[in-house]
């Protein structure tokens, strides 16, 4: 049964009946029906029982009618049958998710614990997680619930206000121990959330509050841990602070960081975890600076603390020394998962090649060459084989896709578009991408591609874990404009397309945290350098203007890097002067080793991705060039 709380008002009745009296046939969606929906949307929660039923019935054929029903049901949340029916009818849509959250809050407020827990999946919403734990406290002994409350509280960011009643009860039960507060303080430090520290300081015992004060100081100035009298060491917890300070200090003052490390390396109160994590960070920092002391720290990091970044610098340190046997031993000693990564396998093959174990080298290259990746394309170049797109369209049949395009969510998307509310349309699409079945995710990607929402198509496939549909993941977006201005600037359009794909995923209005704008992420200062005048930011969101400036800048970088496309690519990300400082001055190194030893992770990954994209777009544009072939044997640097 519908429930109604609004009071009948003649003026509202005149407003609604005048606009909502005409019934449209199901097939005739026109401007009149759209205006009728928008008016009903504003007033549905004010209508009486009879008025609401009449509106919902007469609008039944309109794709967005469920949004009217959603708003009306939200005023009738005690009608469990109606709520459940609606959620079942619109399962897997934003409609279901929105109503479910409102209903669960309603159930929690009324302590209907069993019904709440039956209809909630923990982990989907932090505020509802807190409500769920409150409901568990209604049904279970508190001791069984407190560990989950602590896990929810002891994180490095603030929690919603809705969680306060739960946390207050947890605190009053004596569960907010100094250990829990310290756990949260460390989480806040890890999240670089300094604003939380004064609050957490107030929760610590008085004899530990000085620790929080020192954390604030060290976050601002890690060099303080170098002062011998800065840490009194009257608390074992100070070792956490020392470990943090060393890990930060090593990037700017490695000598000081190592001296502090030597003070604590054999301290019994310095935990094994602190020792391993700190040694790992020192190893990475020193290796990125080409500091020979890195090897000592690389050697003492246990396998369980190694990850892709650590392995990259472990191998880079060996590659700089041309220690090919060391590379072989290092890869073979890695945990299986890390040893099987593309980078590890490529450098293992390169090492075998250098020590004349040709058969072993070729075998690995052949496996890598099947891949559509940076290392796969390098491997193909070493073998003299053509690069592969390894294209596999998403497994969506024509029949399934046609059915998807006729489905209710897509009809709603189209109608949101028609009434000029694209964000609402994209919410429907994003919901399918995140919560739909694999078939729905794949179909959503195809639809986004058809509609020119290229970034949504790319994200949809990433969320689905499907990487092999090259057409959807690497669309020929703005191809005409990129071809035109690349030709004008005398740069390869496939390279320009790769830059745009990496910079913005083809979002014309993209804006970076540092103030770059548009498809090719042009900085206002760059635009001013190109044009000789200040360029309004709005102009940078015009795809034609942005591509014009972007391709011009690519030409400029090519001229300034001796037409080295890898240097120019790195310069687009990090700046030409910085890249110039990375080029060896006392001899030359193979280009692949140079890329592997770029000290900035962002730039290193950027170069690898753009070069891979460049190869893909070169193939898609049928240019039939092996972008990596001249790179496989190239050496860079300044010979004495």
Coordinates of C-alpha atoms in Angstrom, one line a residue:
X1 CA 0.0 0.0 0.0
X2 CA 1.2 3.5 -0.7
X3 CA 1.6 5.8 2.3
X4 CA 1.1 9.6 2.0
X5 CA 2.1 12.4 4.3
X6 CA 1.7 15.5 2.2
X7 CA -1.2 17.8 2.6
X8 CA -3.5 18.4 -0.4
X9 CA -3.1 22.0 -1.7
X10 CA -5.4 23.4 -4.5
X11 CA -2.5 25.4 -6.0
X12 CA -0.4 22.3 -6.3
X13 CA -3.3 20.3 -7.8
X14 CA -3.8 23.0 -10.4
X15 CA -0.1 23.0 -11.2
X16 CA 0.1 19.3 -11.7
X17 CA -3.2 18.5 -13.4
X18 CA -2.8 21.3 -15.9
X19 CA 0.6 19.9 -17.0
X20 CA 0.0 16.2 -16.5
X21 CA -3.5 15.6 -17.9
X22 CA -2.5 14.3 -21.4
X23 CA -1.6 10.6 -21.8
X24 CA 1.0 9.9 -24.5
X25 CA 1.2 6.5 -26.3
X26 CA 4.2 4.4 -25.4
X27 CA 6.0 5.1 -28.7
X28 CA 5.6 8.8 -28.7
X29 CA 8.3 10.4 -26.6
X30 CA 8.2 14.1 -27.3
X31 CA 9.0 17.4 -25.8
X32 CA 5.6 17.6 -24.1
X33 CA 6.2 14.3 -22.2
X34 CA 9.7 15.4 -21.3
X35 CA 8.4 18.7 -19.8
X36 CA 5.8 16.7 -18.0
X37 CA 8.4 14.5 -16.5
X38 CA 10.5 17.4 -15.3
X39 CA 7.5 19.1 -13.7
X40 CA 6.4 15.8 -12.0
X41 CA 10.0 15.2 -10.8
X42 CA 9.9 18.5 -8.9
X43 CA 6.5 17.8 -7.3
X44 CA 6.0 14.0 -7.0
X45 CA 6.8 14.0 -3.3
X46 CA 4.1 16.6 -2.7
X47 CA 1.2 14.7 -4.3
X48 CA -1.6 12.9 -2.7
X49 CA -2.2 9.2 -3.0
X50 CA -4.6 9.6 -6.0
X51 CA -2.5 12.2 -7.7
X52 CA 0.7 10.1 -7.4
X53 CA -0.9 6.9 -8.7
X54 CA -2.4 8.8 -11.6
X55 CA 1.0 10.4 -12.6
X56 CA 2.9 7.2 -12.3
X57 CA 0.3 5.3 -14.4
X58 CA 0.1 7.9 -17.1
X59 CA 3.9 8.2 -17.3
X60 CA 4.4 4.4 -17.3
X61 CA 5.7 4.3 -20.9
X62 CA 8.3 7.0 -20.3
X63 CA 11.8 5.6 -19.8
X64 CA 12.5 7.9 -16.8
X65 CA 9.3 7.1 -15.0
X66 CA 11.0 4.8 -12.5
X67 CA 12.8 7.9 -11.1
X68 CA 9.5 9.4 -10.2
X69 CA 8.5 6.1 -8.5
X70 CA 11.8 6.1 -6.7
X71 CA 11.1 9.6 -5.2
X72 CA 7.6 8.6 -4.2
X73 CA 8.7 5.3 -2.6
X74 CA 11.3 7.2 -0.6
X75 CA 8.4 8.8 1.3
X76 CA 6.9 5.3 1.9
X77 CA 9.8 3.3 3.2
X78 CA 7.7 1.4 5.7
X79 CA 6.0 -0.5 2.8
X80 CA 8.6 -3.3 2.6
X81 CA 6.8 -5.2 -0.2
X82 CA 6.8 -2.1 -2.5
X83 CA 10.4 -1.3 -1.7
X84 CA 11.6 -4.9 -2.3
X85 CA 9.5 -5.1 -5.5
X86 CA 11.0 -1.9 -6.9
X87 CA 14.6 -3.0 -6.1
X88 CA 14.0 -6.4 -7.7
X89 CA 12.6 -4.7 -10.8
X90 CA 15.6 -2.4 -11.1
X91 CA 18.3 -4.7 -9.8
X92 CA 21.8 -3.6 -10.8
X93 CA 20.9 0.0 -11.6
X94 CA 21.4 3.3 -9.7
X95 CA 17.7 3.2 -9.0
X96 CA 18.1 0.1 -6.8
X97 CA 21.2 1.4 -5.2
X98 CA 19.7 4.7 -4.3
X99 CA 16.5 3.3 -2.8
X100 CA 18.4 0.5 -1.0
X101 CA 20.5 3.1 0.8
X102 CA 17.6 5.2 1.8
X103 CA 15.6 2.1 3.0
X104 CA 18.6 0.8 5.0
X105 CA 19.0 4.1 6.8
X106 CA 15.3 4.0 7.5
X107 CA 15.6 0.4 8.9
X108 CA 18.6 1.3 11.0
X109 CA 16.9 4.3 12.6
X110 CA 14.0 1.9 13.6
X111 CA 16.4 -0.8 14.9
X112 CA 15.0 -3.4 12.4
X113 CA 18.3 -5.3 12.6
X114 CA 17.4 -8.6 11.0
X115 CA 15.8 -6.9 7.9
X116 CA 18.7 -4.5 7.6
X117 CA 21.4 -7.2 7.7
X118 CA 19.5 -9.4 5.3
X119 CA 19.5 -6.7 2.7
X120 CA 23.0 -5.1 3.2
X121 CA 26.4 -6.2 1.9
X122 CA 29.2 -5.0 4.2
X123 CA 31.8 -2.9 2.5
X124 CA 29.7 -1.1 -0.1
X125 CA 29.3 2.2 1.9
X126 CA 31.2 3.4 5.0
X127 CA 28.2 5.1 6.6
X128 CA 26.1 2.0 6.1
X129 CA 29.0 -0.2 7.4
X130 CA 28.6 1.7 10.6
X131 CA 24.9 1.2 10.6
X132 CA 25.4 -2.5 9.9
X133 CA 27.7 -2.8 12.9
X134 CA 25.1 -1.1 15.0
X135 CA 22.5 -3.6 13.8
X136 CA 24.9 -6.5 14.7
X137 CA 25.1 -5.0 18.2
X138 CA 21.3 -5.4 18.5
X139 CA 21.6 -9.2 17.7
X140 CA 25.1 -10.2 18.9
X141 CA 27.3 -9.9 21.9
X142 CA 29.4 -6.7 21.7
X143 CA 32.7 -8.6 22.1
X144 CA 32.1 -10.2 18.7
X145 CA 31.5 -6.8 17.1
X146 CA 34.3 -4.6 18.6
X147 CA 37.1 -5.9 16.4
X148 CA 35.2 -4.9 13.2
X149 CA 34.5 -1.5 14.8
X150 CA 38.2 -1.0 15.5
X151 CA 39.1 -1.8 11.9
X152 CA 36.6 0.7 10.7
X153 CA 37.8 3.4 13.0
X154 CA 41.6 2.9 12.8
X155 CA 42.1 4.3 9.3
X156 CA 44.1 7.3 8.0
X157 CA 41.1 9.4 7.0
X158 CA 38.0 10.9 8.7
X159 CA 34.9 8.8 8.9
X160 CA 31.3 10.0 8.2
X161 CA 29.3 11.7 11.0
X162 CA 26.8 8.8 10.8
X163 CA 29.5 6.6 12.4
X164 CA 29.8 8.8 15.6
X165 CA 27.1 6.9 17.6
X166 CA 28.8 3.6 16.9
X167 CA 32.3 4.9 17.8
X168 CA 30.9 6.5 21.0
X169 CA 29.5 3.2 22.2
X170 CA 32.8 1.5 21.3
X171 CA 34.7 4.1 23.2
X172 CA 32.5 3.9 26.3
X173 CA 33.0 0.1 26.3
X174 CA 36.7 0.8 26.8
X175 CA 37.7 -0.4 23.3
X176 CA 39.5 2.8 22.2
X177 CA 42.8 1.7 23.7
X178 CA 46.1 3.6 23.3
X179 CA 47.1 0.7 20.9
X180 CA 44.1 1.5 18.7
X181 CA 44.9 5.2 18.7
X182 CA 48.5 4.5 17.8
X183 CA 47.3 2.2 15.0
X184 CA 45.2 5.1 13.6
X185 CA 48.0 7.6 14.0
X186 CA 50.3 5.4 11.9
X187 CA 47.5 5.0 9.3
X188 CA 47.1 8.8 9.2
X189 CA 50.9 9.3 8.7
X190 CA 50.9 6.7 5.9
X191 CA 48.1 8.6 4.2
X192 CA 50.0 11.8 4.7
X193 CA 47.0 13.2 6.6
X194 CA 48.7 15.5 9.1
X195 CA 45.4 17.3 10.0
X196 CA 44.3 14.2 12.0
X197 CA 47.3 14.2 14.2
X198 CA 46.3 16.9 16.7
X199 CA 43.0 15.1 17.3
X200 CA 44.8 11.7 17.7
X201 CA 47.3 13.3 20.1
X202 CA 44.5 14.3 22.4
X203 CA 43.4 10.7 22.6
X204 CA 46.8 9.3 23.6
X205 CA 47.9 9.0 27.3
X206 CA 49.7 12.1 28.4
X207 CA 53.0 10.2 28.5
X208 CA 52.6 9.4 24.8
X209 CA 51.3 12.7 23.5
X210 CA 54.8 14.0 22.8
X211 CA 55.0 11.3 20.1
X212 CA 52.2 12.9 18.1
X213 CA 53.8 16.3 18.4
X214 CA 57.1 14.8 17.0
X215 CA 55.2 13.1 14.2
X216 CA 53.9 16.5 13.1
X217 CA 57.4 18.0 13.3
X218 CA 59.0 15.1 11.3
X219 CA 56.3 15.2 8.6
X220 CA 57.3 18.8 8.1
X221 CA 61.0 18.2 8.4
X222 CA 62.3 14.6 8.2
X223 CA 65.9 15.8 8.9
X224 CA 65.0 16.2 12.6
X225 CA 65.5 12.4 13.2
X226 CA 69.2 13.1 12.3
X227 CA 69.5 15.0 15.6
X228 CA 70.7 12.6 18.2
X229 CA 68.7 14.3 21.0
X230 CA 65.5 14.6 19.0
X231 CA 64.3 11.1 20.0
X232 CA 64.6 10.2 23.7
X233 CA 63.9 6.6 23.0
X234 CA 62.0 6.3 26.3
X235 CA 59.2 4.6 24.3
X236 CA 59.5 1.7 21.9
X237 CA 57.0 3.6 19.7
X238 CA 59.6 6.1 18.8
X239 CA 61.2 3.5 16.5
X240 CA 58.2 3.9 14.3
X241 CA 58.9 7.6 14.1
X242 CA 62.6 6.9 13.3
X243 CA 61.7 4.5 10.5
X244 CA 59.3 7.0 9.0
X245 CA 61.9 9.8 9.2
X246 CA 64.6 7.7 7.6
X247 CA 62.3 6.7 4.7
X248 CA 61.5 10.4 4.0
X249 CA 65.0 11.7 4.6
X250 CA 66.8 9.3 2.3
X251 CA 65.3 11.1 -0.8
X252 CA 66.9 14.4 0.0
X253 CA 69.8 13.7 2.4
X254 CA 70.9 10.1 1.9
X255 CA 74.1 10.4 4.0
X256 CA 72.1 11.6 7.0
X257 CA 69.5 8.9 6.5
X258 CA 72.1 6.1 6.4
X259 CA 73.7 7.5 9.6
X260 CA 70.3 7.4 11.3
X261 CA 69.8 3.9 9.9
X262 CA 73.1 2.7 11.4
X263 CA 71.9 3.9 14.9
X264 CA 68.8 1.7 14.7
X265 CA 69.8 -1.2 12.5
X266 CA 70.7 -3.4 15.5
X267 CA 68.3 -1.9 18.0
X268 CA 66.2 -4.8 19.5
X269 CA 63.2 -2.5 19.7
X270 CA 63.4 -1.6 16.0
X271 CA 60.9 -4.2 14.7
X272 CA 61.7 -6.6 11.8
X273 CA 58.9 -4.9 9.8
X274 CA 60.4 -1.4 10.4
X275 CA 63.8 -2.8 9.4
X276 CA 62.6 -4.4 6.2
X277 CA 60.3 -1.6 5.1
X278 CA 63.0 1.0 5.8
X279 CA 65.7 -1.0 4.0
X280 CA 63.5 -1.3 1.0
X281 CA 62.9 2.4 0.8
X282 CA 66.6 3.2 1.2
X283 CA 67.4 0.7 -1.5
X284 CA 64.9 2.3 -4.0
X285 CA 66.0 5.8 -3.2
X286 CA 69.7 5.1 -3.5
X287 CA 69.3 3.0 -6.7
X288 CA 67.3 5.8 -8.3
X289 CA 70.2 8.2 -7.5
X290 CA 72.7 5.7 -8.9
X291 CA 74.3 5.5 -5.5
X292 CA 76.6 2.4 -5.2
X293 CA 75.4 1.9 -1.6
X294 CA 72.1 0.7 -2.9
X295 CA 73.4 -2.8 -3.3
X296 CA 73.9 -3.3 0.4
X297 CA 70.3 -2.5 1.1
X298 CA 68.9 -4.4 -1.9
X299 CA 70.6 -7.5 -0.5
X300 CA 68.9 -7.3 2.9
X301 CA 65.3 -6.8 1.9
X302 CA 63.3 -10.1 2.5
X303 CA 61.3 -11.5 -0.5
X304 CA 57.9 -10.7 1.2
X305 CA 58.7 -7.0 1.1
X306 CA 59.7 -6.9 -2.6
X307 CA 57.3 -5.5 -5.2
X308 CA 57.4 -4.4 -8.8
X309 CA 59.0 -1.1 -8.0
X310 CA 61.7 -2.7 -5.8
X311 CA 62.5 -5.2 -8.5
X312 CA 62.7 -2.5 -11.1
X313 CA 65.4 -0.7 -9.2
X314 CA 67.1 -4.0 -8.2
X315 CA 67.5 -4.8 -11.8
X316 CA 68.3 -1.2 -12.8
X317 CA 71.2 -1.2 -10.4
X318 CA 72.6 -4.4 -12.0
X319 CA 72.0 -3.1 -15.6
X320 CA 73.9 0.1 -15.0
X321 CA 76.9 -2.1 -14.1
X322 CA 76.3 -4.4 -17.0
X323 CA 76.2 -7.3 -14.5
X324 CA 74.2 -9.7 -16.7
X325 CA 74.9 -12.7 -14.6
X326 CA 73.7 -10.8 -11.6
X327 CA 70.4 -10.0 -13.5
X328 CA 70.0 -13.7 -14.2
X329 CA 70.5 -14.7 -10.5
X330 CA 68.3 -11.8 -9.3
X331 CA 65.3 -12.8 -11.5
X332 CA 65.7 -16.5 -10.6
X333 CA 65.7 -15.6 -6.9
X334 CA 62.4 -13.6 -7.1
X335 CA 59.1 -14.9 -5.8
X336 CA 57.3 -16.6 -8.7
X337 CA 54.7 -13.8 -9.3
X338 CA 57.4 -11.1 -9.6
X339 CA 59.7 -13.3 -11.7
X340 CA 56.9 -13.9 -14.3
X341 CA 56.2 -10.2 -14.8
X342 CA 56.9 -8.9 -18.3
X343 CA 59.8 -6.7 -17.1
X344 CA 61.6 -9.5 -15.2
X345 CA 61.2 -11.8 -18.2
X346 CA 62.5 -9.2 -20.7
X347 CA 65.6 -8.4 -18.7
X348 CA 66.2 -12.1 -18.1
X349 CA 66.1 -12.6 -21.9
X350 CA 68.4 -9.6 -22.4
X351 CA 70.8 -11.1 -19.9
X352 CA 70.8 -14.5 -21.6
X353 CA 71.4 -12.7 -24.9
X354 CA 74.4 -10.8 -23.5
X355 CA 76.0 -13.9 -22.1
X356 CA 75.5 -15.8 -25.4
X357 CA 72.8 -18.2 -24.1
X358 CA 70.9 -17.5 -27.3
X359 CA 68.4 -20.4 -27.1
X360 CA 67.2 -19.4 -23.7
X361 CA 67.0 -15.8 -24.8
X362 CA 65.1 -16.5 -27.9
X363 CA 62.6 -18.7 -26.1
X364 CA 61.6 -15.9 -23.7
X365 CA 61.6 -13.2 -26.4
X366 CA 59.2 -15.4 -28.4
X367 CA 56.8 -15.6 -25.5
X368 CA 57.0 -11.9 -24.9
X369 CA 56.6 -11.0 -28.6
X370 CA 53.0 -12.4 -28.5
X371 CA 52.1 -9.6 -26.1
X372 CA 50.8 -6.1 -26.8
X373 CA 53.0 -4.3 -24.4
X374 CA 56.2 -2.2 -24.1
X375 CA 58.3 -5.3 -23.3
X376 CA 56.5 -7.4 -25.9
X377 CA 57.3 -4.9 -28.6
X378 CA 60.9 -4.6 -27.6
X379 CA 61.1 -8.4 -27.6
X380 CA 59.6 -8.5 -31.1
X381 CA 62.2 -6.0 -32.3
X382 CA 65.0 -8.1 -30.9
X383 CA 63.7 -11.1 -32.9
X384 CA 63.1 -9.0 -36.0
X385 CA 59.4 -10.0 -35.9
X386 CA 56.5 -7.6 -36.7
X387 CA 54.6 -6.2 -33.7
X388 CA 51.3 -7.7 -32.8
X389 CA 48.1 -6.0 -31.9
X390 CA 46.8 -9.2 -30.3
X391 CA 43.3 -7.8 -30.8
X392 CA 40.3 -9.8 -29.5
X393 CA 37.0 -8.0 -29.6
X394 CA 34.9 -8.2 -26.4
X395 CA 32.8 -11.3 -26.4
X396 CA 29.5 -9.6 -27.2
X397 CA 27.4 -11.0 -30.0
X398 CA 25.4 -8.8 -32.3
X399 CA 22.2 -10.2 -30.8
X400 CA 23.4 -9.5 -27.2
X401 CA 24.5 -6.0 -28.1
X402 CA 21.2 -5.2 -29.8
X403 CA 19.3 -6.5 -26.8
X404 CA 21.5 -4.4 -24.5
X405 CA 20.8 -1.2 -26.6
X406 CA 17.1 -1.9 -26.2
X407 CA 17.3 -2.5 -22.5
X408 CA 15.7 -0.2 -19.9
X409 CA 19.0 1.3 -18.6
X410 CA 20.1 2.3 -22.1
X411 CA 16.6 3.8 -22.9
X412 CA 17.0 5.8 -19.7
X413 CA 20.5 6.9 -20.8
X414 CA 19.2 8.1 -24.1
X415 CA 16.4 10.0 -22.5
X416 CA 18.7 11.7 -20.0
X417 CA 20.7 12.8 -23.0
X418 CA 17.6 14.0 -24.7
X419 CA 16.7 16.3 -21.8
X420 CA 20.3 17.5 -21.7
X421 CA 21.4 15.8 -18.5
X422 CA 24.4 13.9 -19.7
X423 CA 25.8 13.4 -16.2
X424 CA 22.7 11.5 -15.2
X425 CA 23.2 9.3 -18.3
X426 CA 26.8 8.7 -17.4
X427 CA 25.8 7.7 -13.9
X428 CA 23.7 4.9 -15.4
X429 CA 26.6 3.8 -17.6
X430 CA 29.1 4.0 -14.7
X431 CA 26.9 1.9 -12.5
X432 CA 26.7 -0.8 -15.1
X433 CA 30.5 -0.6 -15.5
X434 CA 31.0 -1.1 -11.8
X435 CA 28.3 -3.5 -10.8
X436 CA 27.0 -5.1 -13.9
X437 CA 27.7 -8.6 -15.2
X438 CA 30.6 -9.1 -17.5
X439 CA 28.3 -9.0 -20.5
X440 CA 26.8 -5.7 -19.3
X441 CA 30.3 -4.2 -18.7
X442 CA 31.5 -5.3 -22.2
X443 CA 28.3 -4.0 -23.8
X444 CA 28.6 -0.7 -21.8
X445 CA 32.1 -0.3 -23.2
X446 CA 30.8 -0.8 -26.8
X447 CA 28.0 1.6 -26.2
X448 CA 30.3 4.3 -24.7
X449 CA 32.5 3.9 -27.7
X450 CA 29.6 4.4 -30.1
X451 CA 28.5 7.5 -28.3
X452 CA 32.0 9.0 -28.3
X453 CA 32.4 8.6 -24.6
X454 CA 35.9 7.1 -25.2
X455 CA 37.1 7.5 -21.6
X456 CA 34.1 5.6 -20.3
X457 CA 34.8 2.8 -22.8
X458 CA 38.4 2.6 -21.7
X459 CA 37.5 2.6 -18.0
X460 CA 34.7 0.1 -18.5
X461 CA 37.1 -2.5 -20.0
X462 CA 39.7 -1.8 -17.3
X463 CA 37.0 -2.4 -14.6
X464 CA 36.0 -5.6 -16.3
X465 CA 39.7 -6.7 -16.6
X466 CA 39.4 -7.1 -20.4
X467 CA 42.5 -5.7 -22.1
X468 CA 42.4 -7.2 -25.6
X469 CA 39.8 -5.2 -27.5
X470 CA 42.2 -2.8 -29.1
X471 CA 39.5 -0.9 -31.0
X472 CA 37.6 0.1 -27.8
X473 CA 40.7 0.7 -25.7
X474 CA 42.5 2.7 -28.4
X475 CA 39.9 4.6 -30.3
X476 CA 40.7 6.8 -33.3
X477 CA 39.3 9.8 -31.5
X478 CA 39.7 13.2 -33.1
X479 CA 41.6 11.4 -35.9
X480 CA 40.9 14.1 -38.6
X481 CA 42.1 16.9 -36.4
X482 CA 45.2 15.0 -35.2
X483 CA 46.1 14.0 -38.8
X484 CA 45.7 17.6 -40.0
X485 CA 47.8 19.3 -37.3
X486 CA 50.4 16.5 -37.1
X487 CA 51.0 17.0 -40.8
X488 CA 51.2 20.7 -40.3
X489 CA 53.7 20.3 -37.4
X490 CA 55.6 17.5 -39.2
X491 CA 55.2 14.9 -36.4
X492 CA 53.9 11.4 -36.7
X493 CA 50.1 11.4 -36.1
X494 CA 50.3 8.0 -34.4
X495 CA 52.7 9.5 -31.8
X496 CA 50.4 12.5 -31.3
X497 CA 47.4 10.2 -30.9
X498 CA 49.4 8.2 -28.3
X499 CA 50.2 11.3 -26.4
X500 CA 46.5 12.4 -26.3
X501 CA 45.4 8.9 -25.3
X502 CA 47.9 8.9 -22.4
X503 CA 47.3 12.5 -21.3
X504 CA 43.5 12.7 -21.2
X505 CA 41.9 9.4 -22.5
X506 CA 40.4 11.8 -25.1
X507 CA 38.5 14.0 -22.6
X508 CA 38.4 17.5 -24.2
X509 CA 37.8 19.1 -20.8
X510 CA 40.4 17.2 -18.8
X511 CA 42.3 19.2 -16.2
X512 CA 45.3 17.9 -14.3
X513 CA 46.1 18.8 -10.6
X514 CA 49.1 20.9 -11.9
X515 CA 46.9 23.0 -14.2
X516 CA 47.3 21.3 -17.6
X517 CA 44.2 21.4 -19.8
X518 CA 42.4 19.6 -22.6
X519 CA 43.1 16.6 -24.9
X520 CA 46.9 16.9 -24.9
X521 CA 47.1 18.6 -21.5
X522 CA 48.6 21.9 -22.4
X523 CA 49.9 24.1 -19.7
X524 CA 48.9 27.8 -20.0
X525 CA 52.6 28.7 -19.9
X526 CA 53.2 26.4 -22.9
X527 CA 50.4 27.9 -24.8
X528 CA 51.8 31.4 -24.1
X529 CA 55.3 30.2 -25.3
X530 CA 53.7 28.9 -28.5
X531 CA 51.5 31.9 -29.3
X532 CA 53.5 34.7 -27.8
X533 CA 50.4 35.8 -25.8
X534 CA 48.3 34.7 -22.9
X535 CA 45.7 32.1 -24.0
X536 CA 42.4 31.9 -22.0
X537 CA 42.0 28.5 -20.4
X538 CA 38.6 28.1 -22.1
X539 CA 40.4 28.0 -25.5
X540 CA 42.5 25.0 -24.3
X541 CA 39.3 23.0 -24.0
X542 CA 38.7 23.4 -27.7
X543 CA 39.9 20.2 -29.3
X544 CA 41.2 21.8 -32.4
X545 CA 43.1 24.5 -30.6
X546 CA 44.5 22.0 -28.1
X547 CA 45.7 19.6 -30.8
X548 CA 47.2 22.5 -32.7
X549 CA 49.3 23.6 -29.7
X550 CA 50.1 20.0 -28.7
X551 CA 51.5 18.9 -32.0
X552 CA 53.4 22.2 -32.3
X553 CA 55.0 21.5 -29.0
X554 CA 55.8 17.9 -30.0
X555 CA 57.7 19.3 -33.0
X556 CA 59.6 21.7 -30.7
X557 CA 60.6 18.9 -28.5
X558 CA 61.8 16.7 -31.4
X559 CA 64.0 19.5 -32.6
X560 CA 65.5 20.0 -29.2
X561 CA 66.2 16.3 -28.6
X562 CA 67.9 15.5 -31.9
X563 CA 64.7 13.9 -33.2
X564 CA 64.9 11.2 -30.5
X565 CA 61.2 10.3 -30.0
X566 CA 61.9 8.7 -26.6
X567 CA 63.6 11.8 -25.3
X568 CA 60.9 14.0 -26.7
X569 CA 58.2 11.8 -25.1
X570 CA 60.0 12.0 -21.7
X571 CA 60.3 15.7 -22.1
X572 CA 56.6 16.1 -22.8
X573 CA 56.0 14.7 -19.3
X574 CA 59.0 15.9 -17.3
X575 CA 60.4 18.9 -19.2
X576 CA 63.3 19.0 -21.6
X577 CA 65.9 20.5 -19.2
X578 CA 65.2 17.6 -16.7
X579 CA 65.5 14.9 -19.4
X580 CA 68.7 16.5 -20.7
X581 CA 70.2 16.1 -17.2
X582 CA 69.4 12.4 -17.3
X583 CA 71.4 11.7 -20.5
X584 CA 74.8 10.1 -19.7
X585 CA 77.7 12.5 -20.1
X586 CA 80.5 9.9 -19.8
X587 CA 79.6 7.3 -22.3
X588 CA 76.6 5.7 -23.9
X589 CA 74.0 3.1 -22.7
X590 CA 71.5 1.1 -24.5
X591 CA 68.2 3.0 -24.8
X592 CA 66.2 0.3 -23.1
X593 CA 68.5 0.5 -20.0
X594 CA 68.2 4.3 -20.1
X595 CA 64.4 4.1 -20.0
X596 CA 64.6 1.6 -17.1
X597 CA 66.8 4.0 -15.1
X598 CA 64.7 7.2 -15.5
X599 CA 64.7 8.3 -11.9
X600 CA 61.0 9.5 -11.9
X601 CA 58.5 6.7 -11.8
X602 CA 55.8 8.8 -13.4
X603 CA 58.0 9.7 -16.3
X604 CA 59.4 6.1 -16.6
X605 CA 55.9 4.6 -16.8
X606 CA 54.8 7.5 -19.1
X607 CA 57.5 6.7 -21.6
X608 CA 56.8 3.0 -21.6
X609 CA 53.0 3.6 -22.1
X610 CA 53.3 6.2 -24.8
X611 CA 55.8 4.2 -26.8
X612 CA 53.5 1.2 -26.6
X613 CA 50.5 3.3 -27.6
X614 CA 52.5 4.8 -30.4
X615 CA 53.1 1.3 -31.8
X616 CA 49.4 0.4 -31.5
X617 CA 48.3 3.6 -33.2
X618 CA 50.9 3.1 -35.9
X619 CA 49.4 -0.3 -36.7
X620 CA 45.8 1.0 -36.5
X621 CA 46.7 3.8 -39.0
X622 CA 48.2 1.1 -41.2
X623 CA 51.6 2.8 -41.3
X624 CA 53.3 -0.6 -41.1
X625 CA 56.2 0.7 -39.1
X626 CA 57.9 -1.1 -36.3
X627 CA 58.3 1.8 -33.9
X628 CA 60.6 -0.3 -31.6
X629 CA 62.9 -1.6 -34.2
X630 CA 65.3 1.4 -34.2
X631 CA 65.1 1.5 -30.4
X632 CA 66.1 -2.1 -29.7
X633 CA 69.8 -1.5 -30.5
X634 CA 70.0 2.3 -30.0
X635 CA 72.5 3.7 -27.6
X636 CA 72.2 7.1 -26.0
X637 CA 74.7 9.4 -24.2
X638 CA 77.7 11.5 -24.8
X639 CA 80.9 9.7 -25.6
X640 CA 84.1 11.1 -24.2

